[in-house]
Coordinates of C-alpha atoms and ligand atoms in Angstrom, one line a residue:
X1 CA 0.0 0.0 0.0
X2 CA 1.4 3.4 -0.9
X3 CA 0.6 6.3 1.4
X4 CA -0.2 9.7 0.1
X5 CA 3.0 11.8 0.2
X6 CA 3.1 14.2 3.2
X7 CA 2.4 17.8 2.6
X8 CA 5.7 19.7 2.1
X9 CA 6.4 23.1 3.5
X10 CA 9.1 25.6 2.5
X11 CA 11.1 24.3 5.4
X12 CA 11.1 20.9 3.8
X13 CA 12.2 22.3 0.5
X14 CA 15.1 24.0 2.3
X15 CA 15.9 20.7 3.8
X16 CA 15.8 19.0 0.4
X17 CA 18.3 21.5 -0.9
X18 CA 20.4 20.8 2.1
X19 CA 20.1 17.1 1.3
X20 CA 21.5 17.9 -2.1
X21 CA 24.5 19.7 -0.5
X22 CA 25.2 16.9 1.9
X23 CA 24.9 14.4 -1.0
X24 CA 27.4 16.5 -3.0
X25 CA 29.8 16.6 -0.1
X26 CA 29.5 12.9 0.4
X27 CA 30.0 12.2 -3.3
X28 CA 33.1 14.4 -3.5
X29 CA 34.5 12.8 -0.3
X30 CA 34.1 9.3 -1.9
X31 CA 35.5 10.5 -5.2
X32 CA 38.5 12.0 -3.4
X33 CA 39.2 8.7 -1.6
X34 CA 38.9 6.7 -4.8
X35 CA 41.1 9.3 -6.6
X36 CA 43.7 9.0 -3.9
X37 CA 44.0 5.3 -4.6
X38 CA 43.6 5.4 -8.4
X39 CA 45.3 8.7 -9.4
X40 CA 44.9 12.1 -7.7
X41 CA 44.6 14.0 -11.0
X42 CA 41.6 11.8 -11.9
X43 CA 39.4 13.3 -9.1
X44 CA 36.4 15.1 -10.5
X45 CA 37.5 18.6 -9.4
X46 CA 41.0 18.5 -10.9
X47 CA 39.9 16.6 -14.0
X48 CA 37.1 19.0 -14.8
X49 CA 39.4 21.9 -13.8
X50 CA 42.1 20.7 -16.2
X51 CA 39.5 20.2 -19.0
X52 CA 38.2 23.8 -18.4
X53 CA 41.8 25.1 -18.4
X54 CA 42.5 23.5 -21.7
X55 CA 39.3 24.8 -23.3
X56 CA 39.4 28.3 -21.8
X57 CA 40.0 30.9 -24.6
X58 CA 43.5 32.3 -24.2
X59 CA 42.2 35.8 -23.6
X60 CA 40.3 34.6 -20.6
X61 CA 43.3 32.6 -19.3
X62 CA 45.5 35.7 -19.7
X63 CA 42.9 37.7 -17.8
X64 CA 42.8 35.1 -15.0
X65 CA 46.6 35.1 -14.7
X66 CA 46.5 38.9 -14.6
X67 CA 43.7 39.1 -12.1
X68 CA 44.3 36.2 -9.8
X69 CA 48.0 35.7 -10.3
X70 CA 49.2 32.5 -8.8
X71 CA 45.8 32.0 -7.1
X72 CA 44.2 31.4 -10.5
X73 CA 43.9 27.7 -9.9
X74 CA 42.4 28.1 -6.5
X75 CA 39.9 30.5 -7.9
X76 CA 39.0 28.0 -10.6
X77 CA 38.6 25.1 -8.2
X78 CA 36.4 27.3 -6.0
X79 CA 34.3 28.2 -9.0
X80 CA 33.8 24.6 -9.8
X81 CA 32.8 23.8 -6.2
X82 CA 30.3 26.7 -6.1
X83 CA 28.7 25.5 -9.4
X84 CA 28.5 22.0 -8.0
X85 CA 26.9 23.2 -4.8
X86 CA 24.2 25.1 -6.8
X87 CA 23.6 22.0 -8.9
X88 CA 23.5 19.8 -5.9
X89 CA 20.9 22.0 -4.1
X90 CA 18.8 22.0 -7.3
X91 CA 19.0 18.2 -7.6
X92 CA 18.0 18.0 -3.9
X93 CA 14.8 20.0 -4.6
X94 CA 14.1 17.9 -7.7
X95 CA 14.4 14.7 -5.6
X96 CA 11.4 15.8 -3.6
X97 CA 9.0 15.2 -6.5
X98 CA 11.1 13.2 -8.9
X99 CA 13.6 11.1 -7.2
X100 CA 14.4 9.1 -10.4
X101 CA 15.1 12.3 -12.3
X102 CA 17.3 13.6 -9.5
X103 CA 19.3 10.3 -9.4
X104 CA 19.7 10.5 -13.2
X105 CA 21.0 14.1 -12.8
X106 CA 23.6 13.0 -10.3
X107 CA 24.5 10.2 -12.7
X108 CA 25.0 12.7 -15.6
X109 CA 27.4 14.8 -13.4
X110 CA 29.3 11.6 -12.6
X111 CA 29.6 10.7 -16.2
X112 CA 30.8 14.2 -17.1
X113 CA 33.5 14.0 -14.4
X114 CA 34.5 10.6 -15.6
X115 CA 34.7 11.7 -19.2
X116 CA 36.8 14.7 -18.2
X117 CA 39.2 12.4 -16.4
X118 CA 39.6 9.7 -19.1
X119 CA 40.1 12.3 -21.9
X120 CA 43.0 14.1 -20.1
X121 CA 46.1 13.7 -22.2
X122 CA 47.9 12.1 -19.2
X123 CA 45.1 9.6 -18.6
X124 CA 46.5 6.1 -19.2
X125 CA 43.6 3.9 -18.0
X126 CA 39.9 3.8 -17.8
X127 CA 40.2 3.4 -14.1
X128 CA 40.5 7.2 -14.1
X129 CA 36.7 7.2 -14.6
X130 CA 36.2 5.5 -11.2
X131 CA 36.5 8.5 -8.8
X132 CA 33.7 10.4 -10.5
X133 CA 31.5 7.3 -11.0
X134 CA 31.9 6.1 -7.4
X135 CA 31.3 9.7 -6.2
X136 CA 28.1 10.0 -8.2
X137 CA 26.9 6.6 -6.9
X138 CA 27.6 7.7 -3.3
X139 CA 25.9 11.0 -3.8
X140 CA 22.8 9.4 -5.4
X141 CA 22.5 7.0 -2.4
X142 CA 22.9 9.7 0.2
X143 CA 20.3 11.9 -1.6
X144 CA 17.9 9.0 -1.8
X145 CA 18.2 8.1 1.9
X146 CA 17.9 11.7 3.1
X147 CA 15.0 12.8 0.9
X148 CA 13.0 9.7 1.8
X149 CA 12.8 11.1 5.4
X150 CA 10.9 14.0 3.9
X151 CA 8.7 12.3 1.2
X152 CA 8.1 8.8 2.6
X153 CA 8.5 8.8 6.4
X154 CA 7.6 5.6 8.2
X155 CA 4.8 4.2 6.1
X156 CA 1.7 6.2 6.4
X157 CA 3.1 8.8 8.7
X158 CA 1.4 12.1 8.0
X159 CA 4.3 14.5 8.3
X160 CA 7.9 14.5 7.0
X161 CA 10.3 13.0 9.5
X162 CA 12.5 16.1 10.0
X163 CA 14.1 14.7 13.2
X164 CA 15.2 11.6 11.3
X165 CA 16.3 13.7 8.4
X166 CA 18.6 15.9 10.6
X167 CA 20.0 12.9 12.5
X168 CA 20.8 11.0 9.3
X169 CA 22.1 14.1 7.6
X170 CA 24.4 14.9 10.5
X171 CA 25.7 11.3 10.4
X172 CA 26.3 11.6 6.7
X173 CA 28.3 14.9 7.2
X174 CA 30.4 13.3 9.9
X175 CA 31.0 10.2 7.7
X176 CA 31.9 12.3 4.7
X177 CA 34.3 14.4 6.8
X178 CA 35.9 11.1 7.9
X179 CA 36.2 9.9 4.3
X180 CA 37.8 13.2 3.3
X181 CA 40.5 12.8 6.0
X182 CA 41.0 9.3 5.0
X183 CA 41.5 10.4 1.4
X184 CA 44.0 13.0 2.5
X185 CA 46.0 10.4 4.4
X186 CA 45.9 7.9 1.5
X187 CA 47.0 10.7 -0.8
X188 CA 49.9 11.6 1.4
X189 CA 51.2 8.1 1.6
X190 CA 51.1 8.1 -2.2
X191 CA 53.2 11.2 -2.4
X192 CA 55.4 10.1 0.4
X193 CA 57.5 8.0 -2.0
X194 CA 58.1 11.1 -4.1
X195 CA 58.9 13.2 -1.1
X196 CA 61.2 10.6 0.3
X197 CA 63.0 10.2 -3.0
X198 CA 63.5 14.0 -3.1
X199 CA 64.7 14.1 0.5
X200 CA 67.2 11.3 -0.2
X201 CA 68.6 12.9 -3.3
X202 CA 72.2 14.1 -3.0
X203 CA 73.0 16.5 -5.8
X204 CA 76.3 15.8 -7.6
X205 CA 79.1 18.4 -7.6
X206 CA 79.2 20.1 -10.9
X207 CA 82.2 19.3 -13.1
X208 CA 81.7 22.8 -14.5
X209 CA 80.5 25.0 -11.7
X210 CA 78.9 28.4 -12.3
X211 CA 81.4 31.2 -11.6
X212 CA 80.6 33.0 -8.4
X213 CA 78.0 35.8 -8.9
X214 CA 80.2 38.9 -9.2
X215 CA 79.8 41.0 -6.1
X216 CA 78.6 44.0 -8.1
X217 CA 75.7 42.1 -9.7
X218 CA 73.6 42.9 -6.6
X219 CA 73.2 46.7 -6.2
X220 CA 72.8 48.1 -2.7
X221 CA 69.4 49.5 -3.5
X222 CA 66.3 48.9 -1.3
X223 CA 63.3 47.6 -3.2
X224 CA 65.3 46.1 -6.1
X225 CA 64.6 42.5 -7.0
X226 CA 67.3 40.3 -5.5
X227 CA 69.7 39.1 -8.1
X228 CA 69.0 35.5 -7.3
X229 CA 65.4 34.7 -6.9
X230 CA 64.9 32.3 -4.0
X231 CA 63.0 29.1 -4.8
X232 CA 60.1 30.2 -2.5
X233 CA 59.8 33.5 -4.4
X234 CA 60.2 32.1 -7.9
X235 CA 57.1 32.6 -10.0
X236 CA 55.2 29.6 -11.0
X237 CA 53.2 29.2 -14.2
X238 CA 51.7 25.9 -15.4
X239 CA 48.4 24.2 -16.1
X240 CA 48.7 21.6 -13.4
X241 CA 45.9 21.7 -10.8
X242 CA 47.6 19.0 -8.8
X243 CA 51.4 19.4 -8.7
X244 CA 52.8 16.1 -10.0
X245 CA 54.8 14.3 -7.4
X246 CA 57.1 12.0 -9.1
X247 CA 59.2 9.3 -7.5
X248 CA 62.8 10.1 -8.6
X249 CA 63.7 6.4 -8.3
X250 CA 61.3 5.3 -11.0
X251 CA 61.5 8.4 -13.2
X252 CA 62.8 7.9 -16.7
X253 CA 63.4 10.1 -19.7
X254 CA 62.9 8.7 -23.2
X255 CA 64.6 10.3 -26.2
X256 CA 63.0 9.2 -29.5
X257 CA 61.6 10.4 -32.9
X258 CA 62.7 11.5 -36.3
X259 CA 66.4 11.4 -36.8
X260 CA 67.2 9.6 -33.6
X261 CA 69.2 6.6 -34.7
X262 CA 70.0 5.6 -31.1
X263 CA 66.8 5.9 -29.1
X264 CA 67.6 5.9 -25.4
X265 CA 66.0 5.9 -21.9
X266 CA 67.8 7.7 -19.1
X267 CA 67.2 7.3 -15.4
X268 CA 68.0 10.1 -13.0
X269 CA 71.1 8.2 -11.7
X270 CA 72.4 8.0 -15.3
X271 CA 71.9 11.7 -15.8
X272 CA 73.7 12.5 -12.6
X273 CA 76.6 10.4 -13.6
X274 CA 77.1 12.5 -16.7
X275 CA 79.1 15.7 -16.8
X276 CA 77.1 18.0 -14.5
X277 CA 77.1 21.7 -15.1
X278 CA 75.8 24.6 -13.1
X279 CA 74.6 27.8 -14.7
X280 CA 72.8 31.0 -13.8
X281 CA 69.8 31.4 -16.1
X282 CA 66.9 33.9 -16.0
X283 CA 63.6 32.3 -16.8
X284 CA 60.8 34.4 -18.2
X285 CA 57.1 33.7 -19.0
X286 CA 55.6 34.8 -22.3
X287 CA 52.5 35.9 -20.3
X288 CA 54.6 38.5 -18.5
X289 CA 53.1 41.9 -19.1
X290 CA 55.5 44.9 -19.4
X291 CA 56.5 45.6 -15.8
X292 CA 55.2 42.2 -14.6
X293 CA 56.6 39.7 -12.2
X294 CA 56.6 36.4 -14.2
X295 CA 60.4 36.3 -14.4
X296 CA 63.0 35.0 -12.1
X297 CA 66.7 34.2 -11.9
X298 CA 68.1 30.9 -10.5
X299 CA 71.3 28.8 -10.3
X300 CA 70.4 25.6 -12.1
X301 CA 72.3 22.3 -11.9
X302 CA 72.0 19.7 -14.6
X303 CA 73.4 18.2 -17.8
X304 CA 73.9 19.6 -21.2
X305 CA 70.9 18.6 -23.3
X306 CA 72.8 19.0 -26.6
X307 CA 75.4 16.4 -25.5
X308 CA 72.7 13.9 -24.6
X309 CA 71.0 14.5 -28.0
X310 CA 74.3 14.0 -29.8
X311 CA 74.8 10.7 -28.1
X312 CA 71.4 9.6 -29.4
X313 CA 72.6 10.5 -32.9
X314 CA 70.6 13.7 -33.2
X315 CA 72.0 16.3 -35.6
X316 CA 70.9 20.0 -35.7
X317 CA 69.1 21.0 -38.9
X318 CA 72.2 23.0 -39.9
X319 CA 74.2 19.8 -39.7
X320 CA 71.7 18.0 -41.9
X321 CA 69.4 16.6 -39.2
X322 CA 65.8 16.0 -40.4
X323 CA 64.1 17.2 -37.2
X324 CA 63.8 21.0 -36.5
X325 CA 61.5 20.7 -33.4
X326 CA 62.2 19.0 -30.1
X327 CA 58.9 18.2 -28.3
X328 CA 59.3 17.7 -24.5
X329 CA 56.4 15.9 -22.8
X330 CA 55.6 16.0 -19.1
X331 CA 54.0 13.4 -16.9
X332 CA 50.8 15.6 -16.9
X333 CA 50.6 15.6 -20.7
X334 CA 52.0 19.1 -21.4
X335 CA 53.9 19.4 -24.6
X336 CA 56.5 22.1 -25.2
X337 CA 58.3 22.5 -28.5
X338 CA 61.7 24.1 -28.9
X339 CA 63.9 24.6 -32.0
X340 CA 66.5 21.9 -32.2
X341 CA 68.9 24.4 -33.8
X342 CA 68.7 26.7 -30.7
X343 CA 69.1 23.9 -28.2
X344 CA 72.2 22.6 -30.0
X345 CA 73.8 25.9 -30.9
X346 CA 76.3 25.8 -28.0
X347 CA 74.2 27.7 -25.4
X348 CA 73.7 26.0 -22.0
X349 CA 70.4 24.3 -22.7
X350 CA 69.9 22.1 -19.6
X351 CA 68.1 19.1 -18.3
X352 CA 68.1 20.5 -14.8
X353 CA 67.6 18.6 -11.5
X354 CA 68.9 21.3 -9.1
X355 CA 67.7 24.8 -8.4
X356 CA 69.6 27.2 -6.1
X357 CA 71.4 24.4 -4.4
X358 CA 68.5 22.0 -3.8
X359 CA 66.7 19.4 -5.8
X360 CA 64.0 21.0 -8.0
X361 CA 61.0 21.9 -5.8
X362 CA 58.0 19.8 -6.9
X363 CA 56.2 22.9 -8.2
X364 CA 59.2 23.7 -10.4
X365 CA 59.4 20.3 -12.1
X366 CA 61.0 17.7 -9.8
X367 CA 62.8 15.5 -10.6
X368 CA 63.9 17.0 -14.0
X369 CA 63.0 19.9 -16.2
X370 CA 64.4 21.7 -19.2
X371 CA 65.9 25.2 -19.1
X372 CA 67.0 26.9 -22.3
X373 CA 68.6 30.4 -22.0
X374 CA 66.9 32.8 -24.3
X375 CA 63.5 31.1 -24.9
X376 CA 60.3 31.8 -23.1
X377 CA 59.2 29.0 -20.6
X378 CA 56.3 27.8 -22.8
X379 CA 58.7 26.9 -25.6
X380 CA 61.5 25.5 -23.6
X381 CA 61.2 24.9 -19.8
X382 CA 59.2 21.7 -19.6
X383 CA 58.7 20.7 -16.0
X384 CA 58.2 17.1 -14.8
X385 CA 59.7 16.1 -18.2
X386 CA 59.3 12.4 -19.2
X387 CA 60.1 12.3 -22.9
X388 CA 61.8 14.2 -25.7
X389 CA 60.6 13.5 -29.2
X390 CA 62.4 14.9 -32.3
X391 CA 60.0 16.0 -35.0
X392 CA 59.3 19.0 -37.2
X393 CA 57.4 22.2 -36.6
X394 CA 55.4 21.4 -39.8
X395 CA 54.4 18.0 -38.4
X396 CA 53.4 18.8 -34.8
X397 CA 51.9 21.7 -32.8
X398 CA 52.8 21.7 -29.1
X399 CA 50.1 22.5 -26.5
X400 CA 50.1 26.3 -26.7
X401 CA 50.3 26.7 -30.5
X402 CA 46.7 25.8 -31.4
X403 CA 45.8 28.2 -28.5
X404 CA 47.2 31.1 -30.4
X405 CA 50.7 31.4 -29.2
X406 CA 53.7 31.4 -31.5
X407 CA 55.5 28.1 -32.2
X408 CA 58.8 29.8 -31.7
X409 CA 59.5 32.6 -29.2
X410 CA 62.9 33.9 -28.3
X411 CA 62.8 36.1 -25.2
X412 CA 62.4 39.8 -26.0
X413 CA 64.6 42.6 -24.5
X414 CA 62.8 43.9 -21.5
X415 CA 63.4 46.2 -18.5
X416 CA 61.4 46.8 -15.4
X417 CA 61.4 49.5 -12.7
X418 CA 61.2 47.8 -9.3
X419 CA 61.6 51.0 -7.2
X420 CA 60.0 53.4 -6.7
X421 CA 56.7 51.6 -6.9
X422 CA 53.9 52.9 -9.2
X423 CA 51.8 55.6 -7.5
X424 CA 54.2 55.8 -4.5
X425 CA 55.5 59.1 -3.2
X426 CA 59.0 60.1 -2.4
X427 CA 60.7 63.0 -0.8
X428 CA 62.5 65.6 -3.0
X429 CA 66.2 65.0 -3.4
X430 CA 68.1 61.9 -4.5
X431 CA 65.8 59.0 -5.3
X432 CA 67.2 55.7 -6.5
X433 CA 65.3 54.5 -9.5
X434 CA 66.2 50.9 -10.0
X435 CA 65.2 47.6 -11.4
X436 CA 66.2 44.7 -13.7
X437 CA 66.6 44.3 -17.4
X438 CA 66.9 41.0 -19.4
X439 CA 67.6 39.8 -22.9
X440 CA 68.7 36.2 -22.2
X441 CA 71.6 35.0 -24.3
X442 CA 72.2 38.4 -25.8
X443 CA 72.9 40.1 -22.5
X444 CA 72.2 43.7 -21.5
X445 CA 74.7 46.4 -22.5
X446 CA 72.9 49.6 -21.5
X447 CA 69.9 50.8 -19.5
X448 CA 68.4 54.3 -19.8
X449 CA 65.9 56.2 -17.7
X450 CA 63.7 59.1 -18.8
X451 CA 61.9 61.4 -16.4
X452 CA 58.7 62.8 -17.9
X453 CA 59.6 64.0 -21.4
X454 CA 63.2 64.6 -20.6
X455 CA 66.3 63.1 -22.3
X456 CA 67.3 59.4 -21.9
X457 CA 69.9 59.2 -19.2
X458 CA 72.3 56.3 -18.7
X459 CA 71.6 54.2 -15.6
X460 CA 74.5 52.6 -13.7
X461 CA 74.6 48.9 -14.4
X462 CA 75.2 46.1 -12.0
X463 CA 78.0 43.7 -12.9
X464 CA 76.9 41.2 -15.6
X465 CA 76.8 37.7 -14.3
X466 CA 76.3 36.1 -17.7
X467 CA 74.5 37.0 -20.8
X468 CA 71.9 34.5 -19.8
X469 CA 70.9 36.4 -16.7
X470 CA 69.1 39.6 -16.0
X471 CA 71.1 42.6 -15.0
X472 CA 70.3 45.1 -12.3
X473 CA 70.5 48.9 -12.9
X474 CA 70.1 52.1 -10.9
X475 CA 69.6 55.7 -11.7
X476 CA 70.1 58.3 -9.0
X477 CA 67.5 60.8 -9.8
X478 CA 67.4 64.4 -8.4
X479 CA 63.7 64.5 -7.8
X480 CA 61.8 67.8 -7.9
X481 CA 58.5 68.2 -6.2
X482 CA 55.4 67.3 -8.3
X483 CA 54.0 64.3 -10.2
X484 CA 56.5 62.5 -12.5
X485 CA 56.5 59.7 -14.9
X486 CA 59.7 57.5 -14.9
X487 CA 60.3 55.3 -18.0
X488 CA 63.0 52.7 -18.6
X489 CA 64.5 51.0 -21.7
X490 CA 67.3 48.6 -22.3
X491 CA 69.8 47.9 -25.0
X492 CA 70.8 44.2 -25.5
X493 CA 74.3 42.9 -26.1
X494 CA 73.9 43.1 -29.9
X495 CA 73.3 46.9 -29.6
X496 CA 69.6 46.6 -30.4
X497 CA 67.4 49.0 -28.3
X498 CA 64.3 47.6 -26.7
X499 CA 61.3 48.4 -28.9
X500 CA 58.9 51.1 -27.7
X501 CA 56.1 49.6 -29.7
X502 CA 53.3 48.4 -27.3
X503 CA 52.2 44.8 -27.9
X504 CA 50.3 42.5 -25.6
X505 CA 51.6 39.1 -24.5
X506 CA 50.0 37.3 -27.4
X507 CA 51.4 35.7 -29.5
X508 CA 55.0 35.9 -28.6
X509 CA 55.6 38.2 -25.7
X510 CA 54.8 41.8 -24.6
X511 CA 56.8 44.8 -25.7
X512 CA 56.9 48.4 -24.9
X513 CA 58.5 50.5 -22.2
X514 CA 57.7 50.2 -18.5
X515 CA 56.7 53.4 -16.8
X516 CA 55.7 54.3 -13.3
X517 CA 54.0 57.5 -12.0
X518 CA 55.3 58.8 -8.7
X519 CA 54.6 61.9 -6.6
X520 CA 57.5 63.8 -5.1
X521 CA 56.8 65.8 -2.0
X522 CA 58.8 68.9 -1.1
X523 CA 60.9 68.3 2.0
Ligands
MTE601 N1 54.7 20.4 -17.5 C1 54.7 21.8 -17.6 N2 55.8 22.5 -17.8 C2 55.8 23.8 -18.0 C3 54.5 24.5 -18.0 C4 53.3 23.7 -17.8 O1 52.2 24.2 -17.8 N3 53.5 22.4 -17.6 N4 54.5 25.8 -18.2 C5 55.7 26.5 -18.8 C6 55.7 27.9 -18.7 S1 54.5 28.7 -19.6 C7 56.6 28.6 -18.0 S2 56.7 30.2 -18.0 C8 57.6 27.8 -17.1 C9 57.5 28.4 -15.7 O2 58.4 27.6 -14.9 P1 58.3 27.9 -13.3 O3 56.9 27.6 -12.9 O4 59.3 27.0 -12.7 O5 58.6 29.3 -13.0 O6 57.3 26.5 -17.1 C10 57.0 25.9 -18.3 N5 56.9 24.5 -18.2
MO602 MO1 55.0 30.9 -19.5

């Protein structure tokens, strides 16, 4: 016998929406636990997030990096969670009248999450679908159990069983919280191997150490960027929502492709037994706006990529080699294409495992990444690298190319005013105007500063460490009261002056002069 459904009040509708939220929480908890076992990146939130990142128009991506900086990923995940919460509440309401339709809705979400996970380029197995599917099954079950308290209390009871609803709901929340913690601890055991392998790593001494940074490279000016960027302060740009944590003991690098007569696989130990070199190289992101902070300078330890390629039989195009593009692939499916000619032209293109005296931090590519002086990061600096394929630019577009970025992108000559800060005020008298300038692999030969529409005046240059690093500069300005605009420009080692033409970051790096407005107060 089926009883007539109890009459539902607005309070019951609110409870139904709440049931949706609890079900969503339970589903995500179960998904997180399964993902911790299967593969962290296959969880619904990271998988959908990654899929969104890949499909986001470049202009929006640029806007997100500009607006949220390094929190862009957190903002994206938060957005996904808010959207899920809204959907969950709506499905909860739907479950009051049409439990079957609500369950189907939950199922659709689960399938979408699973599809996102298995279509990731780094997905190797259909087990990546499991976190989302298990999560959806759990959510549907929780929703069903909770909503039944409202729609079908003990058979024939006249009113929704709110007390039972709240008790069961509270139990579910506690259970889901427990599952979330369990997922965390399973996840951390997983990454413990990686952490242990990093902790145990002893970096080899370089056969070719970097010369000491000349004392004059660091100018005694307050507010200037430190000559060496510490690992903690180094900018981070990548598409990874979950930082890959790779076990260095099982890591391998495969070199293969067109014009590779001796295909090889290298372990980290093998790399570290090669001739190890240490170099100071300034890394810059193509998404760096004029005056922006997506640039940093570090001391890298690693091996010469060109030597390793030669050992595999690779020849540069100028030496008759058939491949003009080297495509580096990371464990998370990123592809980064660099010109073979550039990598083999004698510059210190590195497969790096050390950064400022320690193993690469996970966020910066542990255990091994590429670093090529003079090329923007997106065409050279593959983190978490796992293979190198020799091919041609005609045959293959790396990740960023179909998204509107240039296939080849040497770093442009840039200069930045670090101090005084834009819109700050200073007292009249001598003011140190200072910053950094970079034109990797060409070097910086001159930096000039202009006050308002005045003449260009030579700044004092810090000592040059190498032409692959940025160079500090300072101009001691006799500041007069009033509002002033300070502008900087650099000249590279070939004598070419930085272009004044304003261009955005797309498709191959921003250009134009960096200016700051300051107010000088009378003393
Ligand atoms: N695997 C992987 N490597 C990557 C990227 C990425 O998204 N994934 N981003 C590249 C870009 S655009 C830049 S600018 C540099 C940034 O390196 P950093 O985060 O160590 O500063 O890494 C490059 N290597
Ligand atoms: Mo970048």
